[in-house]
Amino acid sequence: MTDSQASARVRYVLVRTSHPGNIGSAARAIRTMGFDRLDLVTPHRYPDPEADALAAGAPGVLEAARVHDDLPSALSGCSLAFGLSARRRGVTLPELTPEQAAEQAWQAAREGREVALVFGNEQSGLANEELAHCHAMVRIPSVEDYSSLNLAQAVQVVAYEMRLASLQGAAPELPEPKDPPADLAQMEQFFTHLSQALHDIDFHKGRSPRTIELRLRKLFLRAEPDQRELRILHGILAEAQRVQRRAQGEG
Ligand code: SAH
């Protein structure tokens, strides 16, 4: 895996961006650091001359940027996603520094995995449901009483850390992993199956499933199961559902 192949596996995802100028500035920011993959989730105004002006011609980035209807579509094929947030949220995701996130993200890309770095809207940041798709939250350690950077500047900080990670000594070539980690779409399928199975076996006993489901999401995202492991988990759930159906039939 060469470094340029690895950088092509890293996508910068901008969610619900309000100002097209920020999209252009983000394109320039990532291009200066050796990246060119920008994915946009329902930008308020795009394409737009302001985006073009601030991209300052960053070769190819805006031309190739893809626009998506929702975050899962922007994350398709990814098996690792980090969400950038200025604030600590109610969600109990692990929190990484930009440096730690960049090291992990770069390493994953070198192993052949698709990686996403996800940035929120200028006013509201990332919604909790959006962060729930991510393996960890990344906070740029700004001061507590004025913590929010301009979106494109946050992208620049992260792209710079990614660049540093990529420059850190030429690590030996890594073999392709044998069992590829499940991508986020496969994880979503599993979460749907899990919540259906928990419902079928009446695990929640009338309580709201929400907190348990968020905790289970966190657990399984942290475990980063590969595709074979996920098939085993699906098999267990299907078996529990089958036993439950049979018991109901008998009861
Ligand atoms: N008021 C919003 C800030 C939005 S700034 C909030 O509190 O979340 C736009 C985006 O830039 C954020 O969603 C985040 O992705 C990124 N960003 C800005 N400052 C950041 C910081 N200190 N750490 C991590 N990400 C940051």
Coordinates of C-alpha atoms and ligand atoms in Angstrom, one line a residue:
M1 CA 0.0 0.0 0.0
T2 CA 1.6 3.3 -1.1
D3 CA 1.0 6.5 0.7
S4 CA -1.0 7.9 -2.2
Q5 CA -3.3 4.9 -2.1
A6 CA -3.7 5.4 1.6
S7 CA -4.6 9.1 1.3
A8 CA -7.2 8.2 -1.4
R9 CA -8.9 6.1 1.3
V10 CA -9.4 9.1 3.6
R11 CA -12.5 11.2 3.1
Y12 CA -13.3 14.5 4.7
V13 CA -17.1 14.7 5.3
L14 CA -18.8 18.0 5.8
V15 CA -22.3 17.7 7.2
R16 CA -25.0 20.3 6.5
T17 CA -22.5 23.1 5.7
S18 CA -24.1 26.6 5.7
H19 CA -21.5 28.7 4.1
P20 CA -20.2 27.6 0.6
G21 CA -17.0 29.6 1.3
N22 CA -16.2 27.0 4.0
I23 CA -16.5 24.2 1.5
G24 CA -14.0 25.9 -0.8
S25 CA -11.6 26.6 2.1
A26 CA -11.9 23.0 3.3
A27 CA -11.0 21.8 -0.2
R28 CA -7.9 24.0 -0.2
A29 CA -7.0 22.9 3.3
I30 CA -7.0 19.2 2.6
R31 CA -5.3 19.5 -0.8
T32 CA -2.3 21.3 0.7
M33 CA -1.9 18.3 3.0
G34 CA -2.1 15.7 0.3
F35 CA -5.7 14.7 0.4
D36 CA -8.4 15.3 -2.2
R37 CA -11.6 13.5 -1.1
L38 CA -14.4 15.7 0.0
D39 CA -17.9 14.4 0.7
L40 CA -20.7 16.8 1.3
V41 CA -24.0 15.9 3.2
T42 CA -26.9 18.2 2.2
P43 CA -24.9 21.5 1.9
H44 CA -27.2 24.5 2.1
R45 CA -25.7 26.1 -1.0
Y46 CA -23.5 24.1 -3.4
P47 CA -22.1 24.4 -6.0
D48 CA -21.5 28.1 -5.5
P49 CA -19.1 30.7 -6.8
E50 CA -18.0 31.4 -3.2
A51 CA -16.9 27.8 -2.8
D52 CA -14.9 28.0 -6.1
A53 CA -13.3 31.3 -5.1
L54 CA -12.1 30.1 -1.7
A55 CA -10.9 26.7 -3.1
A56 CA -8.3 28.8 -4.9
G57 CA -8.2 26.2 -7.6
A58 CA -7.2 23.4 -5.3
P59 CA -6.7 21.0 -8.2
G60 CA -9.6 18.6 -8.6
V61 CA -11.0 18.6 -5.1
L62 CA -14.3 20.4 -5.7
E63 CA -14.8 18.8 -9.1
A64 CA -14.6 15.4 -7.5
A65 CA -16.6 16.3 -4.4
R66 CA -19.7 14.1 -3.9
V67 CA -23.0 15.3 -2.5
H68 CA -25.1 12.9 -0.4
D69 CA -28.6 13.0 1.0
D70 CA -27.5 11.7 4.4
L71 CA -24.5 10.7 6.5
P72 CA -24.7 6.9 6.1
S73 CA -24.5 7.4 2.3
A74 CA -21.4 9.6 2.8
L75 CA -19.9 6.9 5.0
S76 CA -20.6 4.0 2.6
G77 CA -17.7 1.6 2.4
C78 CA -16.0 3.1 5.5
S79 CA -15.0 0.9 8.4
L80 CA -13.7 3.8 10.6
A81 CA -15.2 7.2 11.2
F82 CA -14.2 10.0 13.6
G83 CA -16.5 12.9 14.4
L84 CA -15.1 16.3 15.1
S85 CA -16.9 18.2 17.9
A86 CA -15.9 21.3 19.8
R87 CA -18.1 20.3 22.7
R88 CA -18.2 17.2 24.8
R89 CA -21.6 15.7 24.2
G90 CA -24.0 13.6 26.2
V91 CA -22.9 10.7 24.1
T92 CA -20.3 8.5 25.8
L93 CA -18.0 8.1 22.8
P94 CA -14.3 7.8 23.4
E95 CA -12.5 11.1 22.9
L96 CA -9.3 11.5 21.0
T97 CA -6.9 14.3 20.4
P98 CA -6.4 15.3 16.7
E99 CA -2.9 13.7 16.9
Q100 CA -4.3 10.4 18.2
A101 CA -7.1 10.4 15.7
A102 CA -4.7 11.1 12.8
E103 CA -2.4 8.3 13.9
Q104 CA -5.2 5.7 14.0
A105 CA -6.9 7.0 10.9
W106 CA -3.7 6.9 8.9
Q107 CA -2.7 3.5 10.1
A108 CA -6.2 2.2 9.2
A109 CA -5.9 3.7 5.7
R110 CA -2.5 2.1 5.3
E111 CA -4.1 -1.2 6.2
G112 CA -6.5 -0.8 3.2
R113 CA -9.5 0.5 5.2
E114 CA -11.7 3.4 4.1
V115 CA -11.7 6.2 6.7
A116 CA -13.9 9.2 7.3
L117 CA -13.3 12.4 9.2
V118 CA -16.7 14.0 9.9
F119 CA -17.3 17.7 10.5
G120 CA -20.5 19.4 11.6
N121 CA -22.6 22.4 10.7
E122 CA -21.2 25.9 11.5
Q123 CA -24.0 26.7 14.0
S124 CA -25.1 23.4 15.4
G125 CA -22.1 21.1 15.0
L126 CA -22.8 17.4 14.6
A127 CA -26.1 16.1 16.0
N128 CA -25.9 13.2 18.5
E129 CA -27.4 10.9 15.9
E130 CA -24.6 11.8 13.5
L131 CA -22.0 11.3 16.2
A132 CA -23.5 7.9 16.9
H133 CA -22.2 6.7 13.5
C134 CA -18.7 7.5 14.6
H135 CA -16.2 5.3 16.4
A136 CA -14.8 8.2 18.4
M137 CA -15.1 11.9 18.9
V138 CA -12.2 14.2 18.2
R139 CA -11.9 17.5 20.0
I140 CA -9.3 20.1 19.1
P141 CA -8.1 21.3 22.5
S142 CA -9.3 24.9 22.3
V143 CA -10.1 27.0 25.4
E144 CA -13.2 26.1 27.3
D145 CA -15.0 29.5 27.1
Y146 CA -14.6 30.0 23.3
S147 CA -14.0 26.5 21.9
S148 CA -15.4 26.6 18.4
L149 CA -13.1 27.0 15.5
N150 CA -14.2 28.1 12.0
L151 CA -15.2 24.9 10.2
A152 CA -12.5 25.1 7.5
Q153 CA -9.8 25.9 10.1
A154 CA -10.9 22.8 12.0
V155 CA -10.5 20.8 8.8
Q156 CA -7.0 22.3 8.3
V157 CA -5.9 21.3 11.8
V158 CA -7.0 17.7 11.2
A159 CA -5.6 17.5 7.7
Y160 CA -2.3 18.8 9.1
E161 CA -2.2 16.1 11.8
M162 CA -3.0 13.6 9.1
R163 CA -0.1 14.9 7.1
L164 CA 2.3 14.6 10.1
A165 CA 1.1 11.0 10.6
S166 CA 1.8 10.3 7.0
L167 CA 5.3 11.7 7.2
Q168 CA 6.2 9.7 10.3
G169 CA 9.0 7.5 9.0
A170 CA 8.3 5.2 6.1
A171 CA 6.7 2.3 8.0
P172 CA 7.1 -1.1 6.4
E173 CA 4.5 -2.1 3.8
L174 CA 1.6 -3.7 5.6
P175 CA -0.1 -6.8 4.2
E176 CA -3.8 -6.6 3.4
P177 CA -5.8 -7.8 6.4
K178 CA -7.3 -11.3 5.9
D179 CA -10.8 -10.7 7.1
P180 CA -11.8 -7.1 6.2
P181 CA -13.5 -5.2 9.0
A182 CA -17.2 -4.7 8.5
D183 CA -18.1 -1.4 7.0
L184 CA -20.5 1.0 8.6
A185 CA -23.4 -0.1 6.4
Q186 CA -22.9 -3.7 7.5
M187 CA -22.7 -2.4 11.1
E188 CA -26.0 -0.6 10.6
Q189 CA -27.6 -3.8 9.3
F190 CA -26.4 -5.6 12.4
F191 CA -27.7 -2.9 14.7
T192 CA -31.1 -3.1 13.0
H193 CA -31.1 -6.9 13.5
L194 CA -29.9 -6.5 17.1
S195 CA -32.7 -4.1 18.0
Q196 CA -35.3 -6.4 16.2
A197 CA -34.0 -9.5 18.1
L198 CA -34.0 -7.7 21.5
H199 CA -37.6 -6.6 20.7
D200 CA -38.6 -10.2 19.7
I201 CA -37.2 -11.7 22.9
D202 CA -38.8 -8.9 24.9
F203 CA -35.5 -7.9 26.4
H204 CA -36.6 -4.4 27.3
K205 CA -39.8 -5.4 29.2
G206 CA -41.6 -2.2 28.4
R207 CA -38.6 0.1 29.1
S208 CA -37.4 2.4 26.4
P209 CA -34.7 0.7 24.2
R210 CA -32.8 3.9 23.5
T211 CA -30.1 4.0 26.2
I212 CA -29.4 0.3 25.9
E213 CA -29.2 0.5 22.1
L214 CA -26.8 3.4 22.2
R215 CA -24.6 1.5 24.7
L216 CA -24.6 -1.5 22.5
R217 CA -23.7 0.6 19.4
K218 CA -20.8 1.9 21.3
L219 CA -19.7 -1.5 22.4
F220 CA -19.8 -3.1 18.9
L221 CA -18.3 0.0 17.2
R222 CA -15.4 -0.2 19.6
A223 CA -14.9 -3.9 18.9
E224 CA -14.6 -3.2 15.2
P225 CA -15.8 -6.7 14.2
D226 CA -14.7 -8.1 10.9
Q227 CA -17.2 -9.5 8.4
R228 CA -16.9 -13.1 9.6
E229 CA -17.4 -12.1 13.2
L230 CA -20.5 -10.1 12.2
R231 CA -21.9 -13.2 10.4
I232 CA -21.5 -15.2 13.7
L233 CA -23.4 -12.4 15.6
H234 CA -26.2 -12.4 13.0
G235 CA -26.3 -16.2 13.4
I236 CA -26.7 -15.9 17.1
L237 CA -29.5 -13.3 16.8
A238 CA -31.3 -15.3 14.2
E239 CA -31.2 -18.4 16.4
A240 CA -32.5 -16.5 19.4
Q241 CA -35.4 -15.2 17.2
R242 CA -36.1 -18.8 16.0
V243 CA -36.2 -20.2 19.5
Q244 CA -38.5 -17.3 20.6
R245 CA -40.9 -18.0 17.7
R246 CA -40.9 -21.7 18.5
A247 CA -41.6 -21.0 22.2
Q248 CA -44.4 -18.7 21.2
G249 CA -45.8 -21.3 18.9
E250 CA -45.8 -23.8 21.8
G251 CA -47.1 -21.4 24.4
Ligands
SAH1 N1 -21.4 25.4 17.7 C1 -20.9 24.2 17.1 C2 -19.5 24.5 16.5 C3 -19.6 24.3 15.0 S1 -18.1 24.7 14.3 C4 -20.6 23.2 18.2 O1 -20.6 23.5 19.3 O2 -20.4 22.0 17.9 C5 -18.2 23.6 12.9 C6 -17.5 22.3 13.0 O3 -16.1 22.5 13.1 C7 -17.8 21.5 14.2 O4 -19.0 20.7 14.0 C8 -16.6 20.6 14.3 O5 -16.7 19.5 13.3 C9 -15.5 21.5 13.9 N2 -14.9 22.1 15.0 C10 -14.8 23.4 15.4 N3 -14.2 23.6 16.5 C11 -13.7 22.4 16.9 C12 -13.0 21.9 18.0 N4 -12.5 22.7 19.0 N5 -12.7 20.6 18.1 C13 -13.2 19.7 17.1 N6 -13.9 20.1 16.1 C14 -14.2 21.4 16.0

